[in-house]
CSV table of C-alpha atoms and ligand atoms in Angstrom, one decimal:
chain,number,residue,atom,x,y,z
A,1,MET,CA,76.9,57.5,113.9
A,2,ILE,CA,80.1,58.1,115.6
A,3,GLU,CA,81.3,60.6,118.1
A,4,ALA,CA,82.3,63.6,117.3
A,5,LEU,CA,86.6,63.7,116.5
A,6,LYS,CA,88.1,65.2,119.7
A,7,TYR,CA,90.8,67.4,118.5
A,8,GLY,CA,94.0,67.6,120.7
A,9,ASP,CA,95.0,63.8,120.6
A,10,PHE,CA,96.4,62.9,117.2
A,11,VAL,CA,94.4,60.8,115.4
A,12,ALA,CA,95.5,59.3,112.5
A,13,PRO,CA,93.6,60.9,109.2
A,14,VAL,CA,90.7,59.4,107.4
A,15,VAL,CA,90.2,60.7,103.8
A,16,ARG,CA,87.7,60.1,101.5
A,17,PHE,CA,87.5,60.3,97.5
A,18,ALA,CA,84.2,60.9,96.8
A,19,PRO,CA,83.6,60.8,92.6
A,20,SER,CA,79.8,60.5,91.3
A,21,PRO,CA,80.4,57.3,88.8
A,22,THR,CA,78.6,59.5,86.4
A,23,GLY,CA,81.7,59.2,83.9
A,24,ARG,CA,85.5,58.5,83.9
A,25,ILE,CA,87.5,60.6,86.0
A,26,HIS,CA,89.8,63.3,84.8
A,27,ILE,CA,93.1,64.6,86.1
A,28,GLY,CA,91.8,67.3,87.6
A,29,ASN,CA,89.8,64.5,89.5
A,30,ALA,CA,92.8,62.6,89.8
A,31,ARG,CA,94.3,65.7,91.4
A,32,THR,CA,91.8,65.1,94.1
A,33,ALA,CA,92.0,61.5,94.7
A,34,VAL,CA,96.1,62.4,94.6
A,35,LEU,CA,96.2,64.8,96.9
A,36,ASN,CA,94.0,63.1,99.8
A,37,TYR,CA,95.9,59.8,99.5
A,38,PHE,CA,99.2,61.3,99.8
A,39,PHE,CA,97.5,63.5,102.7
A,40,ALA,CA,96.5,59.6,104.3
A,41,GLN,CA,99.8,58.0,103.7
A,42,LYS,CA,102.7,60.7,105.1
A,43,GLN,CA,100.7,60.1,108.2
A,44,GLY,CA,99.5,56.5,108.4
A,45,GLY,CA,95.7,57.4,107.6
A,46,THR,CA,92.7,55.9,105.7
A,47,PHE,CA,91.9,56.6,102.3
A,48,ILE,CA,88.0,56.1,101.7
A,49,LEU,CA,86.5,56.1,98.5
A,50,ARG,CA,83.1,56.8,98.5
A,51,PHE,CA,81.0,56.5,95.0
A,52,ASP,CA,78.4,59.2,95.2
A,53,ASP,CA,76.0,57.8,93.9
A,54,THR,CA,72.6,58.8,95.0
A,55,ASP,CA,72.2,60.4,91.2
A,56,ILE,CA,70.4,56.7,90.2
A,57,GLU,CA,69.7,58.0,86.5
A,58,ARG,CA,73.2,59.2,85.5
A,59,SER,CA,75.0,56.8,88.3
A,60,THR,CA,76.4,53.7,86.5
A,61,GLU,CA,78.1,50.5,87.4
A,62,GLU,CA,80.4,50.9,84.6
A,63,PHE,CA,81.6,54.0,85.4
A,64,ALA,CA,82.0,53.3,89.2
A,65,ALA,CA,84.9,49.9,87.6
A,66,GLY,CA,86.0,52.9,85.4
A,67,ILE,CA,87.3,54.7,88.4
A,68,GLU,CA,88.5,52.2,90.4
A,69,VAL,CA,91.1,50.7,87.5
A,70,ASP,CA,92.1,54.6,87.0
A,71,LEU,CA,92.5,55.0,90.8
A,72,ALA,CA,94.8,51.6,90.1
A,73,TRP,CA,96.6,52.7,87.6
A,74,LEU,CA,97.6,55.6,89.4
A,75,GLY,CA,98.9,53.5,92.2
A,76,ILE,CA,96.0,54.5,94.6
A,77,THR,CA,94.0,51.4,96.8
A,78,PRO,CA,91.3,52.6,99.2
A,79,ASP,CA,91.7,51.3,102.5
A,80,ARG,CA,87.7,51.1,102.2
A,81,LYS,CA,85.2,51.7,99.7
A,82,PHE,CA,81.8,52.1,100.0
A,83,ARG,CA,78.3,53.8,97.9
A,84,GLN,CA,76.0,56.0,98.7
A,85,SER,CA,73.2,54.1,96.9
A,86,GLU,CA,73.2,51.8,99.4
A,87,ARG,CA,72.9,53.9,102.3
A,88,PHE,CA,69.4,55.8,102.6
A,89,ALA,CA,68.2,54.6,105.6
A,90,LEU,CA,71.3,56.5,107.2
A,91,TYR,CA,70.5,59.4,105.1
A,92,ASP,CA,66.5,58.9,106.6
A,93,ALA,CA,67.3,58.7,109.9
A,94,ALA,CA,69.4,62.3,109.5
A,95,THR,CA,66.9,64.2,107.6
A,96,GLU,CA,64.7,63.2,110.9
A,97,LYS,CA,66.6,64.2,112.5
A,98,LEU,CA,66.6,67.4,111.2
A,99,LYS,CA,62.8,67.8,110.4
A,100,GLN,CA,62.3,67.4,114.4
A,101,ALA,CA,65.7,70.3,114.8
A,102,GLY,CA,63.5,72.7,112.7
A,103,ARG,CA,66.3,72.6,110.4
A,104,LEU,CA,64.3,70.8,107.1
A,105,TYR,CA,61.2,72.7,105.7
A,106,PRO,CA,58.9,71.9,102.7
A,107,CYS,CA,58.9,74.2,100.1
A,108,TYR,CA,56.0,74.0,97.3
A,109,GLU,CA,57.5,76.7,94.3
A,110,THR,CA,58.1,75.5,91.0
A,111,GLN,CA,61.2,76.5,88.9
A,112,GLU,CA,59.1,78.8,87.1
A,113,GLU,CA,58.1,80.5,90.7
A,114,LEU,CA,61.2,80.7,92.1
A,115,GLU,CA,62.7,82.1,88.8
A,116,ARG,CA,60.3,84.7,88.6
A,117,ARG,CA,60.7,86.0,92.0
A,118,ARG,CA,64.3,85.9,91.6
A,119,ARG,CA,64.2,87.9,88.4
A,120,LEU,CA,61.8,90.5,90.6
A,121,GLN,CA,64.5,90.6,93.2
A,122,ILE,CA,67.3,91.6,91.1
A,123,ALA,CA,65.3,94.3,89.2
A,124,ARG,CA,64.6,95.5,92.9
A,125,GLY,CA,68.6,95.6,93.4
A,126,ALA,CA,68.2,93.1,96.0
A,127,PRO,CA,70.5,89.5,96.4
A,128,PRO,CA,68.7,87.2,94.7
A,129,ILE,CA,68.5,84.5,97.7
A,130,TYR,CA,65.4,82.4,98.5
A,131,ASP,CA,62.9,84.7,100.9
A,132,ARG,CA,62.0,81.4,103.1
A,133,ALA,CA,58.3,82.6,101.9
A,134,ALA,CA,57.4,78.6,102.9
A,135,LEU,CA,58.2,78.7,106.0
A,136,ASN,CA,55.3,80.6,107.0
A,137,LEU,CA,52.9,78.8,105.5
A,138,SER,CA,50.2,77.4,107.8
A,139,PRO,CA,48.9,73.6,108.1
A,140,SER,CA,45.8,74.2,105.7
A,141,GLU,CA,48.1,76.4,103.6
A,142,ARG,CA,50.2,73.7,102.8
A,143,ALA,CA,47.2,70.9,102.9
A,144,ALA,CA,45.9,72.8,99.9
A,145,LEU,CA,49.2,72.8,97.8
A,146,GLU,CA,49.6,69.2,98.5
A,147,ALA,CA,45.5,68.5,97.1
A,148,GLU,CA,46.6,70.3,94.2
A,149,GLY,CA,48.8,67.3,93.7
A,150,ARG,CA,52.2,69.1,94.9
A,151,ARG,CA,55.1,67.1,96.3
A,152,PRO,CA,57.5,69.1,98.8
A,153,HIS,CA,61.4,69.8,98.1
A,154,TRP,CA,63.3,70.4,101.6
A,155,ARG,CA,65.3,72.9,102.2
A,156,PHE,CA,67.5,73.1,105.2
A,157,LYS,CA,67.1,76.1,107.3
A,158,LEU,CA,70.6,77.6,107.4
A,159,GLU,CA,71.7,79.8,110.4
A,160,PRO,CA,72.7,83.4,109.6
A,161,GLU,CA,76.1,83.8,110.6
A,162,THR,CA,79.2,83.8,109.3
A,163,VAL,CA,80.8,80.2,109.2
A,164,ARG,CA,84.5,80.1,109.6
A,165,TRP,CA,87.3,77.4,108.6
A,166,ARG,CA,91.1,77.5,108.6
A,167,ASP,CA,91.2,76.2,105.1
A,168,LEU,CA,94.3,73.5,105.3
A,169,VAL,CA,95.1,75.3,101.8
A,170,ARG,CA,93.7,78.9,101.6
A,171,GLY,CA,94.2,79.6,105.1
A,172,GLU,CA,91.5,81.5,106.9
A,173,SER,CA,88.3,81.4,105.3
A,174,HIS,CA,84.6,82.6,106.2
A,175,ILE,CA,81.5,82.7,104.6
A,176,ASP,CA,78.3,84.9,105.4
A,177,CYS,CA,75.4,82.3,105.4
A,178,ALA,CA,72.9,85.1,105.4
A,179,SER,CA,74.0,85.7,102.0
A,180,LEU,CA,73.4,82.6,100.9
A,181,SER,CA,69.4,80.5,99.9
A,182,ASP,CA,69.1,78.0,102.1
A,183,PRO,CA,70.2,74.5,100.3
A,184,VAL,CA,67.4,72.1,98.8
A,185,LEU,CA,68.7,68.4,100.5
A,186,ILE,CA,66.0,66.7,99.0
A,187,ARG,CA,64.0,67.2,95.7
A,188,GLU,CA,60.8,66.9,95.0
A,189,ASP,CA,60.8,62.6,94.1
A,190,GLY,CA,61.9,62.5,97.4
A,191,SER,CA,65.7,62.1,96.1
A,192,TYR,CA,68.7,63.5,97.5
A,193,LEU,CA,71.4,66.2,96.7
A,194,TYR,CA,74.5,65.2,96.9
A,195,THR,CA,75.6,67.9,100.3
A,196,LEU,CA,73.4,65.8,102.9
A,197,PRO,CA,74.4,62.4,102.1
A,198,SER,CA,77.9,63.5,102.1
A,199,VAL,CA,77.9,65.2,105.7
A,200,VAL,CA,76.0,62.2,106.9
A,201,ASP,CA,78.6,59.8,105.7
A,202,ASP,CA,81.5,62.2,106.8
A,203,LEU,CA,80.3,61.8,109.6
A,204,GLU,CA,79.7,58.0,109.9
A,205,SER,CA,83.2,56.8,108.4
A,206,GLY,CA,85.0,59.7,110.6
A,207,VAL,CA,86.2,61.7,107.7
A,208,THR,CA,89.0,64.1,109.6
A,209,HIS,CA,89.9,65.7,106.6
A,210,ILE,CA,88.2,66.9,103.4
A,211,ILE,CA,90.2,67.6,100.5
A,212,ARG,CA,88.3,68.8,97.2
A,213,GLY,CA,88.2,70.8,95.1
A,214,GLU,CA,87.6,74.6,95.3
A,215,ASP,CA,84.3,74.7,93.6
A,216,HIS,CA,83.0,73.2,96.9
A,217,VAL,CA,84.1,76.2,99.2
A,218,THR,CA,80.4,76.9,99.6
A,219,ASN,CA,78.8,73.8,100.2
A,220,THR,CA,81.9,73.9,103.2
A,221,ALA,CA,80.1,76.7,104.6
A,222,VAL,CA,76.7,75.2,104.2
A,223,GLN,CA,78.2,71.7,105.7
A,224,ILE,CA,79.5,72.9,108.8
A,225,GLN,CA,76.6,74.2,109.9
A,226,LEU,CA,75.0,70.7,108.8
A,227,PHE,CA,77.5,68.7,110.5
A,228,GLU,CA,76.6,70.7,113.7
A,229,ALA,CA,73.2,70.7,113.1
A,230,LEU,CA,72.8,67.0,113.4
A,231,GLY,CA,75.1,66.7,116.3
A,232,GLY,CA,78.5,66.1,114.8
A,233,ARG,CA,82.1,68.4,114.9
A,234,ALA,CA,82.9,69.4,110.7
A,235,PRO,CA,86.7,67.9,110.0
A,236,GLN,CA,89.0,70.0,108.4
A,237,PHE,CA,88.6,71.2,105.0
A,238,GLY,CA,91.0,72.5,102.4
A,239,HIS,CA,90.0,73.4,99.3
A,240,HIS,CA,92.6,73.0,96.6
A,241,ASN,CA,92.6,75.6,92.8
A,242,LEU,CA,91.0,73.6,89.5
A,243,LEU,CA,92.8,72.8,86.2
A,244,ILE,CA,91.6,74.2,83.7
A,245,GLY,CA,92.4,73.3,79.9
A,246,ALA,CA,94.8,74.9,77.6
A,247,ASP,CA,91.2,76.1,76.2
A,248,GLY,CA,90.8,77.8,79.6
A,249,GLN,CA,88.0,76.2,79.9
A,250,GLY,CA,87.8,73.6,83.3
A,251,LEU,CA,87.6,70.2,82.9
A,252,SER,CA,84.5,68.2,82.4
A,253,LYS,CA,83.9,64.0,83.4
A,254,ARG,CA,81.6,64.2,80.7
A,255,THR,CA,83.6,65.0,77.6
A,256,GLY,CA,86.1,62.7,78.4
A,257,ALA,CA,88.6,65.2,78.1
A,258,LEU,CA,91.9,64.9,79.9
A,259,SER,CA,90.4,61.7,81.4
A,260,ILE,CA,93.1,59.1,83.0
A,261,ALA,CA,91.9,56.4,80.5
A,262,GLY,CA,92.5,58.2,77.7
A,263,LEU,CA,96.1,59.4,79.2
A,264,ARG,CA,96.7,55.7,79.9
A,265,GLU,CA,95.6,54.6,76.8
A,266,SER,CA,98.2,57.1,75.1
A,267,GLY,CA,100.9,56.0,76.8
A,268,VAL,CA,101.7,58.3,79.9
A,269,GLU,CA,103.2,57.5,82.3
A,270,THR,CA,101.5,57.0,85.7
A,271,LEU,CA,104.3,58.6,87.6
A,272,ALA,CA,104.1,62.0,85.3
A,273,VAL,CA,100.4,61.8,85.4
A,274,ALA,CA,100.4,61.3,89.6
A,275,ALA,CA,103.4,63.9,89.5
A,276,MET,CA,101.3,66.3,87.2
A,277,ALA,CA,98.1,65.6,89.4
A,278,ALA,CA,99.9,66.8,92.7
A,279,LEU,CA,102.3,69.1,91.8
A,280,ILE,CA,101.1,71.4,89.2
A,281,GLY,CA,99.7,75.2,90.6
A,282,SER,CA,101.9,74.7,93.8
A,283,SER,CA,104.9,76.4,94.5
A,284,VAL,CA,107.0,72.7,93.9
A,285,ALA,CA,107.9,72.4,90.9
A,286,VAL,CA,106.4,69.9,88.5
A,287,GLN,CA,109.8,67.2,87.8
A,288,PRO,CA,110.1,63.5,87.3
A,289,VAL,CA,109.3,61.3,89.8
A,290,HIS,CA,110.7,57.6,90.5
A,291,SER,CA,107.9,56.4,92.7
A,292,LEU,CA,105.1,57.6,94.5
A,293,GLN,CA,106.5,57.4,97.6
A,294,GLU,CA,109.2,60.3,96.6
A,295,LEU,CA,105.9,62.4,94.4
A,296,ALA,CA,104.8,61.9,98.3
A,297,GLY,CA,107.8,63.4,99.9
A,298,LEU,CA,107.7,66.4,97.7
A,299,PHE,CA,103.5,67.1,98.2
A,300,ASP,CA,102.7,70.0,100.4
A,301,LEU,CA,99.0,71.0,100.6
A,302,SER,CA,99.4,74.6,102.0
A,303,ALA,CA,102.2,75.1,98.7
A,304,ILE,CA,99.1,74.9,96.5
A,305,SER,CA,98.4,78.1,94.7
A,306,HIS,CA,94.7,80.0,94.8
A,307,SER,CA,94.3,80.8,91.1
A,308,SER,CA,93.5,78.3,88.6
A,309,ALA,CA,96.6,76.1,87.4
A,310,ARG,CA,96.7,75.5,82.9
A,311,PHE,CA,97.2,72.2,82.5
A,312,ASP,CA,99.5,71.8,79.6
A,313,ASP,CA,99.3,68.9,77.2
A,314,GLU,CA,102.7,68.9,76.2
A,315,GLU,CA,104.2,69.5,79.9
A,316,LEU,CA,102.4,66.0,80.6
A,317,LYS,CA,104.6,64.8,77.2
A,318,THR,CA,107.7,66.1,77.9
A,319,LEU,CA,107.9,65.0,81.6
A,320,SER,CA,106.3,61.8,80.8
A,321,HIS,CA,109.7,61.3,78.6
A,322,ARG,CA,111.3,62.2,81.5
A,323,VAL,CA,110.2,59.9,83.8
A,324,LEU,CA,111.0,57.2,81.4
A,325,HIS,CA,114.1,57.7,80.5
A,326,GLY,CA,114.2,57.5,84.9
A,327,LEU,CA,112.9,54.5,85.3
A,328,SER,CA,115.4,51.7,86.6
A,329,TYR,CA,115.4,48.2,85.6
A,330,GLU,CA,113.7,47.3,89.1
A,331,ALA,CA,110.3,49.8,88.6
A,332,VAL,CA,110.1,48.6,84.8
A,333,ARG,CA,110.9,44.9,85.5
A,334,GLN,CA,107.4,43.3,85.6
A,335,ARG,CA,106.4,45.4,82.5
A,336,LEU,CA,109.1,43.8,80.9
A,337,GLU,CA,108.6,40.5,81.2
A,338,ALA,CA,104.9,41.0,80.3
A,339,LEU,CA,106.4,42.0,76.8
A,340,ASP,CA,108.5,38.9,77.5
A,341,ILE,CA,111.8,40.9,77.6
A,342,VAL,CA,113.2,38.6,80.1
A,343,GLY,CA,116.9,37.0,80.6
A,344,HIS,CA,120.0,37.9,81.5
A,345,LYS,CA,120.6,41.2,78.6
A,346,ALA,CA,117.1,42.4,80.1
A,347,GLU,CA,118.4,44.9,82.8
A,348,ARG,CA,121.3,46.0,80.5
A,349,PHE,CA,118.9,46.4,77.8
A,350,TRP,CA,116.8,48.7,79.4
A,351,LEU,CA,119.6,50.8,80.5
A,352,ALA,CA,120.9,51.5,77.1
A,353,ALA,CA,117.5,52.0,75.2
A,354,ARG,CA,114.8,53.8,77.9
A,355,GLY,CA,116.7,57.1,76.6
A,356,ASN,CA,115.4,56.8,73.6
A,357,LEU,CA,111.4,55.9,73.9
A,358,GLU,CA,108.8,58.2,73.8
A,359,LYS,CA,106.7,55.5,75.7
A,360,PHE,CA,107.4,52.5,76.9
A,361,ALA,CA,105.6,50.3,74.6
A,362,ASP,CA,108.1,51.2,72.1
A,363,ILE,CA,110.8,49.4,74.1
A,364,SER,CA,109.4,46.1,72.1
A,365,ASP,CA,111.0,47.1,69.1
A,366,TRP,CA,114.1,47.7,70.1
A,367,TRP,CA,113.9,44.4,72.0
A,368,THR,CA,113.5,42.9,68.2
A,369,VAL,CA,116.3,44.7,67.4
A,370,VAL,CA,119.0,43.2,70.0
A,371,ALA,CA,116.9,39.8,70.2
A,372,GLY,CA,114.9,39.1,66.7
A,373,GLU,CA,115.3,39.9,63.3
A,374,ILE,CA,115.1,42.6,61.5
A,375,ALA,CA,115.0,43.6,58.1
A,376,PRO,CA,117.9,43.7,55.7
A,377,HIS,CA,119.9,46.5,54.4
A,378,ALA,CA,122.6,45.5,51.7
A,379,LEU,CA,125.9,48.4,52.5
A,380,GLU,CA,128.5,47.8,49.9
A,381,ALA,CA,130.7,44.7,49.2
A,382,ASP,CA,134.1,46.4,50.1
A,383,PHE,CA,132.9,48.0,53.0
A,384,VAL,CA,131.3,44.6,54.4
A,385,ALA,CA,134.8,42.7,53.8
A,386,ALA,CA,136.1,45.3,55.9
A,387,ALA,CA,133.8,45.4,58.8
A,388,THR,CA,133.9,41.3,58.9
A,389,GLN,CA,137.5,41.5,59.1
A,390,SER,CA,138.2,43.7,61.6
A,391,LEU,CA,135.0,42.4,64.3
A,392,PRO,CA,136.6,41.3,67.0
A,393,PRO,CA,136.2,37.9,68.8
A,394,GLU,CA,133.6,37.4,71.6
A,395,PRO,CA,134.1,38.4,74.7
A,396,TRP,CA,132.2,41.3,74.3
A,397,ASP,CA,131.6,44.7,76.6
A,398,GLU,CA,131.2,48.6,76.2
A,399,THR,CA,134.8,48.6,74.9
A,400,THR,CA,134.3,46.7,71.9
A,401,TRP,CA,132.6,48.9,69.4
A,402,GLY,CA,134.9,51.2,69.8
A,403,ILE,CA,137.9,49.2,69.3
A,404,TRP,CA,135.8,47.8,66.0
A,405,THR,CA,135.1,51.1,64.8
A,406,GLY,CA,138.8,52.2,65.0
A,407,ALA,CA,140.0,49.3,63.2
A,408,LEU,CA,137.5,49.7,60.7
A,409,LYS,CA,138.5,53.4,60.1
A,410,GLN,CA,142.1,53.0,59.5
A,411,ALA,CA,141.0,49.8,57.2
A,412,THR,CA,138.9,51.7,55.1
A,413,GLY,CA,139.7,55.8,55.7
A,414,LYS,CA,135.7,56.6,56.1
A,415,LYS,CA,135.2,58.0,59.6
A,416,GLY,CA,132.2,59.9,61.2
A,417,ARG,CA,129.1,59.6,59.6
A,418,ASP,CA,129.9,57.5,56.1
A,419,LEU,CA,131.3,55.3,59.4
A,420,PHE,CA,128.8,55.1,61.7
A,421,HIS,CA,125.4,55.4,59.6
A,422,PRO,CA,125.5,52.6,57.5
A,423,LEU,CA,126.7,50.2,60.6
A,424,ARG,CA,123.7,51.8,62.4
A,425,LEU,CA,121.5,50.8,59.5
A,426,ALA,CA,122.8,47.4,58.9
A,427,LEU,CA,122.2,46.6,62.8
A,428,THR,CA,119.4,48.6,64.0
A,429,GLY,CA,117.5,48.8,60.9
A,430,ARG,CA,117.3,52.5,62.1
A,431,GLU,CA,119.0,55.9,61.0
A,432,SER,CA,118.9,56.9,64.5
A,433,GLY,CA,119.1,55.1,68.1
A,434,PRO,CA,120.3,54.3,71.3
A,435,GLU,CA,124.3,53.8,71.2
A,436,LEU,CA,125.6,51.1,69.4
A,437,ALA,CA,128.6,50.8,72.3
A,438,LYS,CA,125.7,50.1,74.4
A,439,LEU,CA,123.6,48.0,71.9
A,440,LEU,CA,126.1,46.1,70.3
A,441,PRO,CA,127.2,43.4,72.7
A,442,LEU,CA,123.7,42.8,73.4
A,443,ILE,CA,123.0,41.7,69.8
A,444,GLY,CA,125.9,39.8,69.8
A,445,ARG,CA,128.7,38.7,67.3
A,446,SER,CA,126.5,35.9,64.9
A,447,LYS,CA,124.0,38.9,65.0
A,448,VAL,CA,125.8,41.0,63.4
A,449,LEU,CA,127.9,39.3,61.3
A,450,ALA,CA,125.1,37.9,59.7
A,451,ARG,CA,123.1,41.3,59.5
A,452,LEU,CA,126.6,43.2,58.3
A,453,GLN,CA,126.2,40.4,55.1
A,454,GLY,CA,122.7,41.8,54.4
B,501,LIG,N1,80.8,63.9,94.6
B,501,LIG,C1,80.9,65.0,94.8
B,501,LIG,C2,82.0,65.7,93.8
B,501,LIG,O1,82.6,64.5,92.5
B,501,LIG,C3,82.0,65.5,96.4
B,501,LIG,C4,82.6,66.6,96.8
B,501,LIG,C5,83.5,66.2,98.2
B,501,LIG,O2,84.5,65.6,98.2
B,501,LIG,O3,82.6,67.0,99.1
B,501,LIG,O4,82.1,66.6,93.7
């Protein structure tokens, strides 16, 4: 196990994102990932992806692989990754150490016995915490319980002290451990609950900052005691607020609601999801960004509010449109190439069409308008004749549209919608769309002539 960190010296941060691969990650998990990632990035630190897969029954390879895909889509590439299921030897060694130190003790109560005692305590007006009855078992009592076929679960003996830490988000924080039950670290079947392996790994991998959801605040007090019991020193902690859905309920990996995979499939832009994940529920306004670096610059852990943040689907959609409409050609070039939108017109085309997109994928339809074939639209013969007549010779640029329609107005006496609407229909096959002044030179004279003829 590595030495506890020496604060005072500057140590580049080491953070970890530690999902259990029991489902795909949702936007709330992505928030934890993004916050950790930016925290490390801004200080040249290391981001570890750790799969908390000690629950062998519910963890799957598919979910783990899916989570990596989701992170990659968000623009997060871990510097290191590992899974807890490969590290049981480390947890066993820590278990031994705690047993030696008298901090881990065997308990034999069944769920029903514990529940009965809990109800009694509540009836008496006492706090429902574990009474440590098992601590007083004599060796012969233990032997008798084992002879009955009972297997122990193991509890960590908490020091009855107030644990204090300076939270990166919530400021001075404390929890009185005398008001907590000694937590179970190892189940009857020998399997580990999350609490101990997490601390062992954080120590072993030199984690300096643990940034995670507020639902872990109580764990933090317990884990700080565990870090110390194992001879280490606790890292710094930051607990961010949690996201709730439009229905006011927390998000769950199990339901798949607001999963990153689902959002991606719905065509929402990565940068919108990342911006929402990083900024929602903080004093920095949720806003469109052009890159993850720009977003990292806006991010600030101490700006996160202390109450939960409500996630709004509509807000994400609107943000996604705004992100899309502001993306430079360079930013989307590869994505355009993947759709075969290439060549000397591609950049001008992107700049002309981006403002009309709801989803990136819609760009293909506009490319067809510019570079492919569209269904013909028949216009009045007189109008077609006049339009053809007044069509300027190439080369064309963005002034051509004004020159052409000015001449056509003179020739036909039509103006406004009567003039523009039939032209838009004939040239694009659509009722609305990008500015025709920009599209016209991209469509080119021969296609324009053909489309006017229907
Ligand atoms: N596997 C835990 C979770 O997903 C990790 C919590 C932590 O970051 O320590 O909630």
